[in-house]
N, C-alpha and C. Protein backbone atom coordinates (compact mmCIF):
# COMPACT_ATOMS: atom_id res chain seq x y z
N UNK A 1 45.52 51.94 13.79
CA UNK A 1 44.85 50.79 13.28
C UNK A 1 43.41 50.77 13.73
N UNK A 2 42.69 51.48 12.98
CA UNK A 2 41.26 51.55 13.24
C UNK A 2 40.56 50.42 12.49
N UNK A 3 39.93 49.56 13.22
CA UNK A 3 39.13 48.50 12.62
C UNK A 3 37.68 48.94 12.62
N UNK A 4 36.98 48.61 11.53
CA UNK A 4 35.57 48.98 11.52
C UNK A 4 34.82 48.18 12.58
N UNK A 5 33.79 48.74 13.15
CA UNK A 5 33.03 48.01 14.17
C UNK A 5 32.36 46.78 13.56
N UNK A 6 32.32 45.70 14.36
CA UNK A 6 31.68 44.46 13.90
C UNK A 6 30.18 44.69 13.78
N UNK A 7 29.65 44.18 12.69
CA UNK A 7 28.23 44.33 12.44
C UNK A 7 27.46 43.29 13.26
N UNK A 8 26.41 43.72 13.93
CA UNK A 8 25.60 42.81 14.74
C UNK A 8 24.69 41.99 13.82
N UNK A 9 24.43 40.75 14.25
CA UNK A 9 23.49 39.92 13.51
C UNK A 9 22.09 40.49 13.72
N UNK A 10 21.39 40.66 12.65
CA UNK A 10 20.04 41.18 12.75
C UNK A 10 19.06 40.08 13.12
N UNK A 11 17.88 40.45 13.53
CA UNK A 11 16.86 39.45 13.91
C UNK A 11 16.42 38.61 12.71
N UNK A 12 16.53 39.15 11.49
CA UNK A 12 16.11 38.40 10.31
C UNK A 12 16.91 37.11 10.16
N UNK A 13 18.20 37.17 10.45
CA UNK A 13 19.05 35.98 10.35
C UNK A 13 18.55 34.90 11.29
N UNK A 14 18.21 35.25 12.52
CA UNK A 14 17.76 34.27 13.51
C UNK A 14 16.36 33.75 13.18
N UNK A 15 15.54 34.59 12.60
CA UNK A 15 14.20 34.14 12.18
C UNK A 15 14.34 33.11 11.07
N UNK A 16 15.21 33.37 10.10
CA UNK A 16 15.42 32.43 9.00
C UNK A 16 16.01 31.11 9.49
N UNK A 17 16.96 31.19 10.41
CA UNK A 17 17.55 29.96 10.98
C UNK A 17 16.46 29.17 11.72
N UNK A 18 15.63 29.85 12.48
CA UNK A 18 14.56 29.18 13.23
C UNK A 18 13.54 28.53 12.30
N UNK A 19 13.14 29.28 11.26
CA UNK A 19 12.17 28.72 10.30
C UNK A 19 12.77 27.53 9.54
N UNK A 20 14.02 27.64 9.16
CA UNK A 20 14.69 26.54 8.47
C UNK A 20 14.78 25.30 9.34
N UNK A 21 15.11 25.51 10.61
CA UNK A 21 15.19 24.38 11.55
C UNK A 21 13.83 23.72 11.73
N UNK A 22 12.78 24.53 11.85
CA UNK A 22 11.44 23.98 11.99
C UNK A 22 11.02 23.20 10.74
N UNK A 23 11.39 23.70 9.57
CA UNK A 23 11.05 23.00 8.32
C UNK A 23 11.75 21.65 8.26
N UNK A 24 13.02 21.61 8.63
CA UNK A 24 13.76 20.35 8.63
C UNK A 24 13.16 19.39 9.65
N UNK A 25 12.87 19.87 10.85
CA UNK A 25 12.28 19.03 11.89
C UNK A 25 10.91 18.51 11.44
N UNK A 26 10.09 19.37 10.84
CA UNK A 26 8.79 18.95 10.35
C UNK A 26 8.90 17.88 9.28
N UNK A 27 9.84 18.06 8.37
CA UNK A 27 10.05 17.07 7.32
C UNK A 27 10.47 15.72 7.89
N UNK A 28 11.33 15.74 8.88
CA UNK A 28 11.76 14.50 9.53
C UNK A 28 10.60 13.82 10.24
N UNK A 29 9.74 14.60 10.88
CA UNK A 29 8.58 14.02 11.55
C UNK A 29 7.60 13.40 10.56
N UNK A 30 7.36 14.07 9.46
CA UNK A 30 6.46 13.53 8.43
C UNK A 30 7.05 12.25 7.84
N UNK A 31 8.34 12.26 7.52
CA UNK A 31 8.98 11.07 6.96
C UNK A 31 8.93 9.91 7.95
N UNK A 32 9.18 10.20 9.22
CA UNK A 32 9.10 9.15 10.24
C UNK A 32 7.70 8.61 10.38
N UNK A 33 6.70 9.48 10.34
CA UNK A 33 5.31 9.04 10.43
C UNK A 33 4.91 8.16 9.25
N UNK A 34 5.35 8.54 8.05
CA UNK A 34 5.05 7.73 6.87
C UNK A 34 5.73 6.37 6.95
N UNK A 35 6.97 6.35 7.44
CA UNK A 35 7.69 5.09 7.58
C UNK A 35 6.93 4.15 8.53
N UNK A 36 6.47 4.69 9.65
CA UNK A 36 5.72 3.87 10.61
C UNK A 36 4.40 3.40 9.99
N UNK A 37 3.71 4.29 9.27
CA UNK A 37 2.46 3.91 8.62
C UNK A 37 2.68 2.78 7.63
N UNK A 38 3.72 2.86 6.80
CA UNK A 38 3.99 1.81 5.83
C UNK A 38 4.29 0.49 6.54
N UNK A 39 5.05 0.55 7.63
CA UNK A 39 5.36 -0.67 8.38
C UNK A 39 4.09 -1.30 8.96
N UNK A 40 3.19 -0.47 9.49
CA UNK A 40 1.96 -0.98 10.07
C UNK A 40 1.10 -1.64 8.99
N UNK A 41 0.96 -0.96 7.85
CA UNK A 41 0.16 -1.52 6.76
C UNK A 41 0.74 -2.85 6.30
N UNK A 42 2.05 -2.87 6.06
CA UNK A 42 2.67 -4.07 5.50
C UNK A 42 2.80 -5.21 6.51
N UNK A 43 2.56 -4.94 7.79
CA UNK A 43 2.60 -6.01 8.78
C UNK A 43 1.20 -6.45 9.20
N UNK A 44 0.16 -5.88 8.57
CA UNK A 44 -1.20 -6.28 8.91
C UNK A 44 -1.45 -7.70 8.40
N UNK A 45 -2.31 -8.40 9.07
CA UNK A 45 -2.59 -9.79 8.71
C UNK A 45 -3.14 -9.94 7.31
N UNK A 46 -4.04 -9.04 6.90
CA UNK A 46 -4.63 -9.17 5.57
C UNK A 46 -3.60 -8.90 4.48
N UNK A 47 -2.71 -7.92 4.70
CA UNK A 47 -1.68 -7.63 3.70
C UNK A 47 -0.69 -8.80 3.60
N UNK A 48 -0.31 -9.38 4.73
CA UNK A 48 0.60 -10.53 4.70
C UNK A 48 -0.04 -11.72 4.00
N UNK A 49 -1.33 -11.96 4.23
CA UNK A 49 -2.04 -13.04 3.53
C UNK A 49 -2.06 -12.76 2.03
N UNK A 50 -2.33 -11.50 1.67
CA UNK A 50 -2.40 -11.12 0.25
C UNK A 50 -1.04 -11.34 -0.43
N UNK A 51 0.04 -10.90 0.18
CA UNK A 51 1.34 -11.04 -0.47
C UNK A 51 1.77 -12.51 -0.52
N UNK A 52 1.40 -13.30 0.47
CA UNK A 52 1.71 -14.74 0.41
C UNK A 52 0.95 -15.39 -0.75
N UNK A 53 -0.31 -15.03 -0.90
CA UNK A 53 -1.11 -15.54 -2.01
C UNK A 53 -0.46 -15.17 -3.34
N UNK A 54 -0.05 -13.91 -3.47
CA UNK A 54 0.55 -13.44 -4.72
C UNK A 54 1.84 -14.20 -5.02
N UNK A 55 2.69 -14.35 -4.00
CA UNK A 55 3.99 -15.04 -4.20
C UNK A 55 3.80 -16.49 -4.63
N UNK A 56 2.73 -17.12 -4.16
CA UNK A 56 2.53 -18.54 -4.45
C UNK A 56 1.55 -18.80 -5.59
N UNK A 57 1.04 -17.75 -6.22
CA UNK A 57 0.06 -17.90 -7.29
C UNK A 57 0.72 -18.34 -8.59
N UNK A 58 0.31 -19.49 -9.14
CA UNK A 58 0.86 -19.92 -10.42
C UNK A 58 0.51 -18.95 -11.56
N UNK A 59 -0.67 -18.33 -11.47
CA UNK A 59 -1.08 -17.39 -12.52
C UNK A 59 -0.19 -16.14 -12.53
N UNK A 60 0.18 -15.64 -11.34
CA UNK A 60 1.08 -14.48 -11.27
C UNK A 60 2.45 -14.87 -11.80
N UNK A 61 2.94 -16.03 -11.39
CA UNK A 61 4.25 -16.49 -11.84
C UNK A 61 4.27 -16.68 -13.36
N UNK A 62 3.20 -17.22 -13.90
CA UNK A 62 3.10 -17.44 -15.35
C UNK A 62 3.09 -16.11 -16.11
N UNK A 63 2.42 -15.11 -15.58
CA UNK A 63 2.26 -13.83 -16.28
C UNK A 63 3.41 -12.84 -16.05
N UNK A 64 3.98 -12.85 -14.83
CA UNK A 64 4.99 -11.85 -14.47
C UNK A 64 6.36 -12.44 -14.16
N UNK A 65 6.46 -13.74 -14.15
CA UNK A 65 7.70 -14.37 -13.71
C UNK A 65 7.72 -14.45 -12.19
N UNK A 66 8.81 -14.92 -11.65
CA UNK A 66 8.94 -15.03 -10.19
C UNK A 66 8.81 -13.65 -9.56
N UNK A 67 8.01 -13.56 -8.49
CA UNK A 67 7.79 -12.26 -7.84
C UNK A 67 9.10 -11.78 -7.23
N UNK A 68 9.49 -10.56 -7.63
CA UNK A 68 10.73 -9.96 -7.13
C UNK A 68 10.45 -8.99 -5.97
N UNK A 69 9.38 -8.20 -6.13
CA UNK A 69 9.11 -7.15 -5.15
C UNK A 69 7.67 -6.68 -5.30
N UNK A 70 7.23 -5.93 -4.29
CA UNK A 70 5.91 -5.30 -4.33
C UNK A 70 6.10 -3.80 -4.36
N UNK A 71 5.09 -3.09 -4.82
CA UNK A 71 5.16 -1.63 -4.90
C UNK A 71 5.38 -1.02 -3.53
N UNK A 72 5.81 0.24 -3.55
CA UNK A 72 6.16 0.94 -2.32
C UNK A 72 5.01 1.03 -1.34
N UNK A 73 3.85 1.43 -1.80
CA UNK A 73 2.70 1.57 -0.91
C UNK A 73 1.46 1.03 -1.60
N UNK A 74 0.84 0.00 -1.01
CA UNK A 74 -0.39 -0.51 -1.60
C UNK A 74 -1.54 0.45 -1.31
N UNK A 75 -2.56 0.41 -2.15
CA UNK A 75 -3.76 1.16 -1.83
C UNK A 75 -4.78 0.15 -1.34
N UNK A 76 -5.63 0.59 -0.46
CA UNK A 76 -6.65 -0.30 0.05
C UNK A 76 -7.03 0.01 1.47
N UNK A 77 -7.70 -0.95 2.08
CA UNK A 77 -8.16 -0.76 3.45
C UNK A 77 -8.34 -2.11 4.14
N UNK A 78 -8.44 -2.04 5.45
CA UNK A 78 -8.74 -3.20 6.28
C UNK A 78 -9.66 -2.71 7.39
N UNK A 79 -10.80 -3.34 7.54
CA UNK A 79 -11.75 -2.98 8.60
C UNK A 79 -12.04 -4.20 9.44
N UNK A 80 -11.91 -4.05 10.75
CA UNK A 80 -12.26 -5.13 11.67
C UNK A 80 -13.22 -4.55 12.70
N UNK A 81 -14.35 -5.24 12.88
CA UNK A 81 -15.33 -4.79 13.85
C UNK A 81 -15.98 -6.01 14.48
N UNK A 82 -15.94 -6.10 15.80
CA UNK A 82 -16.58 -7.20 16.52
C UNK A 82 -16.18 -8.56 15.96
N UNK A 83 -14.91 -8.78 15.80
CA UNK A 83 -14.31 -10.02 15.30
C UNK A 83 -14.71 -10.38 13.87
N UNK A 84 -15.32 -9.44 13.16
CA UNK A 84 -15.59 -9.61 11.74
C UNK A 84 -14.72 -8.62 11.00
N UNK A 85 -14.25 -9.01 9.84
CA UNK A 85 -13.39 -8.09 9.12
C UNK A 85 -13.43 -8.31 7.62
N UNK A 86 -13.06 -7.26 6.93
CA UNK A 86 -12.93 -7.33 5.48
C UNK A 86 -11.79 -6.42 5.08
N UNK A 87 -11.17 -6.75 3.98
CA UNK A 87 -10.06 -5.95 3.48
C UNK A 87 -10.05 -6.02 1.96
N UNK A 88 -9.50 -4.99 1.36
CA UNK A 88 -9.30 -4.97 -0.09
C UNK A 88 -7.99 -4.26 -0.35
N UNK A 89 -7.17 -4.84 -1.21
CA UNK A 89 -5.86 -4.28 -1.52
C UNK A 89 -5.63 -4.26 -3.02
N UNK A 90 -4.96 -3.23 -3.49
CA UNK A 90 -4.42 -3.17 -4.85
C UNK A 90 -2.92 -3.09 -4.67
N UNK A 91 -2.22 -4.14 -5.07
CA UNK A 91 -0.79 -4.25 -4.82
C UNK A 91 -0.05 -4.38 -6.14
N UNK A 92 0.89 -3.46 -6.37
CA UNK A 92 1.74 -3.54 -7.55
C UNK A 92 2.74 -4.67 -7.34
N UNK A 93 2.88 -5.52 -8.34
CA UNK A 93 3.77 -6.67 -8.26
C UNK A 93 4.82 -6.56 -9.35
N UNK A 94 6.08 -6.66 -8.95
CA UNK A 94 7.19 -6.63 -9.91
C UNK A 94 7.74 -8.04 -10.01
N UNK A 95 7.62 -8.60 -11.19
CA UNK A 95 8.10 -9.95 -11.42
C UNK A 95 9.35 -9.95 -12.28
N UNK A 96 9.91 -11.11 -12.49
CA UNK A 96 11.11 -11.24 -13.29
C UNK A 96 10.93 -10.85 -14.74
N UNK A 97 9.70 -10.95 -15.28
CA UNK A 97 9.48 -10.63 -16.69
C UNK A 97 8.45 -9.54 -16.91
N UNK A 98 7.90 -8.96 -15.86
CA UNK A 98 6.91 -7.90 -16.05
C UNK A 98 6.41 -7.33 -14.74
N UNK A 99 5.47 -6.42 -14.87
CA UNK A 99 4.88 -5.76 -13.71
C UNK A 99 3.38 -5.66 -13.92
N UNK A 100 2.61 -5.89 -12.87
CA UNK A 100 1.16 -5.80 -12.92
C UNK A 100 0.62 -5.42 -11.56
N UNK A 101 -0.69 -5.39 -11.47
CA UNK A 101 -1.35 -5.07 -10.21
C UNK A 101 -2.29 -6.21 -9.85
N UNK A 102 -2.24 -6.62 -8.60
CA UNK A 102 -3.16 -7.64 -8.11
C UNK A 102 -4.16 -6.95 -7.19
N UNK A 103 -5.44 -7.15 -7.48
CA UNK A 103 -6.53 -6.60 -6.68
C UNK A 103 -7.14 -7.77 -5.91
N UNK A 104 -7.23 -7.63 -4.59
CA UNK A 104 -7.73 -8.72 -3.77
C UNK A 104 -8.80 -8.24 -2.80
N UNK A 105 -9.76 -9.11 -2.54
CA UNK A 105 -10.76 -8.91 -1.49
C UNK A 105 -10.60 -10.06 -0.51
N UNK A 106 -10.55 -9.74 0.78
CA UNK A 106 -10.36 -10.75 1.81
C UNK A 106 -11.41 -10.57 2.90
N UNK A 107 -11.71 -11.66 3.61
CA UNK A 107 -12.55 -11.58 4.80
C UNK A 107 -11.83 -12.25 5.95
N UNK A 108 -12.17 -11.84 7.15
CA UNK A 108 -11.60 -12.43 8.35
C UNK A 108 -12.50 -13.59 8.77
N UNK A 109 -11.93 -14.80 8.82
CA UNK A 109 -12.71 -15.99 9.16
C UNK A 109 -13.03 -15.98 10.66
N UNK A 110 -14.02 -16.76 11.09
CA UNK A 110 -14.33 -16.86 12.52
C UNK A 110 -13.14 -17.36 13.35
N UNK A 111 -12.23 -18.10 12.69
CA UNK A 111 -11.05 -18.59 13.40
C UNK A 111 -9.97 -17.52 13.54
N UNK A 112 -10.16 -16.38 12.87
CA UNK A 112 -9.21 -15.29 12.98
C UNK A 112 -8.17 -15.20 11.88
N UNK A 113 -8.30 -16.01 10.84
CA UNK A 113 -7.35 -15.93 9.73
C UNK A 113 -8.02 -15.24 8.54
N UNK A 114 -7.19 -14.58 7.74
CA UNK A 114 -7.69 -13.88 6.57
C UNK A 114 -7.82 -14.86 5.41
N UNK A 115 -8.92 -14.75 4.66
CA UNK A 115 -9.22 -15.66 3.55
C UNK A 115 -9.46 -14.82 2.29
N UNK A 116 -8.83 -15.24 1.20
CA UNK A 116 -9.02 -14.56 -0.08
C UNK A 116 -10.42 -14.87 -0.60
N UNK A 117 -11.21 -13.83 -0.89
CA UNK A 117 -12.53 -13.99 -1.49
C UNK A 117 -12.46 -13.90 -3.01
N UNK A 118 -11.73 -12.90 -3.50
CA UNK A 118 -11.53 -12.70 -4.94
C UNK A 118 -10.14 -12.15 -5.15
N UNK A 119 -9.56 -12.49 -6.29
CA UNK A 119 -8.26 -11.92 -6.64
C UNK A 119 -8.17 -11.80 -8.16
N UNK A 120 -7.70 -10.65 -8.61
CA UNK A 120 -7.58 -10.37 -10.04
C UNK A 120 -6.18 -9.85 -10.32
N UNK A 121 -5.65 -10.26 -11.45
CA UNK A 121 -4.38 -9.73 -11.94
C UNK A 121 -4.70 -8.78 -13.09
N UNK A 122 -4.23 -7.54 -12.98
CA UNK A 122 -4.39 -6.56 -14.04
C UNK A 122 -3.04 -6.38 -14.72
N UNK A 123 -3.06 -6.52 -16.04
CA UNK A 123 -1.82 -6.46 -16.82
C UNK A 123 -2.15 -5.98 -18.22
N UNK A 124 -1.47 -4.94 -18.67
CA UNK A 124 -1.63 -4.43 -20.03
C UNK A 124 -3.08 -4.11 -20.38
N UNK A 125 -3.81 -3.49 -19.45
CA UNK A 125 -5.19 -3.10 -19.73
C UNK A 125 -6.19 -4.24 -19.71
N UNK A 126 -5.76 -5.40 -19.27
CA UNK A 126 -6.64 -6.57 -19.17
C UNK A 126 -6.67 -7.05 -17.73
N UNK A 127 -7.64 -7.89 -17.43
CA UNK A 127 -7.81 -8.40 -16.08
C UNK A 127 -8.13 -9.89 -16.15
N UNK A 128 -7.63 -10.63 -15.17
CA UNK A 128 -7.92 -12.06 -15.11
C UNK A 128 -8.11 -12.46 -13.65
N UNK A 129 -9.17 -13.19 -13.37
CA UNK A 129 -9.39 -13.68 -12.02
C UNK A 129 -8.38 -14.78 -11.75
N UNK A 130 -7.66 -14.67 -10.63
CA UNK A 130 -6.59 -15.63 -10.37
C UNK A 130 -6.83 -16.50 -9.14
N UNK A 131 -7.98 -16.32 -8.46
CA UNK A 131 -8.26 -17.21 -7.34
C UNK A 131 -9.12 -18.39 -7.78
N UNK A 132 -9.49 -18.41 -9.04
CA UNK A 132 -10.20 -19.53 -9.65
C UNK A 132 -9.95 -19.46 -11.15
N UNK A 133 -10.20 -20.55 -11.87
CA UNK A 133 -9.92 -20.53 -13.31
C UNK A 133 -10.72 -19.43 -14.02
N UNK A 134 -10.07 -18.79 -14.98
CA UNK A 134 -10.76 -17.75 -15.73
C UNK A 134 -9.91 -17.27 -16.89
N UNK A 135 -10.55 -16.53 -17.77
CA UNK A 135 -9.89 -16.01 -18.96
C UNK A 135 -9.59 -14.53 -18.78
N UNK A 136 -8.69 -14.02 -19.62
CA UNK A 136 -8.40 -12.60 -19.64
C UNK A 136 -9.58 -11.85 -20.22
N UNK A 137 -9.86 -10.66 -19.67
CA UNK A 137 -10.94 -9.83 -20.18
C UNK A 137 -10.66 -8.38 -19.86
N UNK A 138 -11.60 -7.49 -20.19
CA UNK A 138 -11.41 -6.07 -19.88
C UNK A 138 -11.44 -5.86 -18.37
N UNK A 139 -10.80 -4.79 -17.91
CA UNK A 139 -10.80 -4.47 -16.48
C UNK A 139 -12.20 -4.02 -16.09
N UNK A 140 -12.75 -4.66 -15.05
CA UNK A 140 -14.12 -4.38 -14.61
C UNK A 140 -14.18 -3.59 -13.31
N UNK A 141 -13.04 -3.47 -12.60
CA UNK A 141 -13.03 -2.81 -11.30
C UNK A 141 -14.08 -3.40 -10.37
N UNK A 142 -14.09 -4.71 -10.25
CA UNK A 142 -15.12 -5.39 -9.48
C UNK A 142 -14.90 -5.32 -7.97
N UNK A 143 -13.69 -5.03 -7.54
CA UNK A 143 -13.40 -4.93 -6.12
C UNK A 143 -13.16 -3.47 -5.78
N UNK A 144 -13.88 -2.95 -4.82
CA UNK A 144 -13.67 -1.57 -4.39
C UNK A 144 -12.53 -1.54 -3.39
N UNK A 145 -11.47 -0.86 -3.75
CA UNK A 145 -10.28 -0.81 -2.90
C UNK A 145 -10.35 0.37 -1.94
N UNK A 146 -11.05 1.42 -2.30
CA UNK A 146 -11.15 2.62 -1.47
C UNK A 146 -11.89 2.30 -0.19
N UNK A 147 -11.46 2.92 0.92
CA UNK A 147 -12.16 2.71 2.19
C UNK A 147 -13.50 3.44 2.20
N UNK A 148 -13.67 4.41 1.30
CA UNK A 148 -14.97 5.06 1.17
C UNK A 148 -15.90 4.08 0.48
N UNK A 149 -17.15 4.13 0.80
CA UNK A 149 -18.16 3.25 0.21
C UNK A 149 -17.95 1.78 0.55
N UNK A 150 -17.28 1.52 1.66
CA UNK A 150 -17.06 0.15 2.09
C UNK A 150 -18.38 -0.50 2.45
N UNK A 151 -18.52 -1.78 2.16
CA UNK A 151 -19.72 -2.51 2.52
C UNK A 151 -19.92 -2.55 4.02
N UNK A 152 -18.86 -2.30 4.79
CA UNK A 152 -18.94 -2.40 6.24
C UNK A 152 -19.31 -1.07 6.88
N UNK A 153 -19.40 0.00 6.10
CA UNK A 153 -19.79 1.29 6.67
C UNK A 153 -21.28 1.25 6.98
N UNK A 154 -21.64 1.67 8.19
CA UNK A 154 -23.05 1.68 8.58
C UNK A 154 -23.70 2.96 8.15
């Protein structure tokens, strides 16, 4: 009863296992980092003020129905320097009867609370200012949401 000799595992197998393990670990670290980033953004004072404004806006409710949810990740920025701050957010809003984007500009008051400066609802290629009375019109991109070219950059 001659059995053939057992074949040894080559180094290629261990290299592939190591690389695969590193890829899985790297993916988990990236996913964890993104989860923390989303939590930090969504718990910022300016974002919380913005979502409260959106939830209570009669114009949003009239156009989209009762707010059901917000998009996965808003685009925008928040800058605070020497107790002065400004923020701009573009937040996707999912309502009971539709979906749109609310663009907001906020400033940090001397008392430390965030105040809406401007807010626009974009829906079906049109835009309407919702922090004061206004009519629907073409999208003007009046609020810069990108952190580049911020008015606060020196």
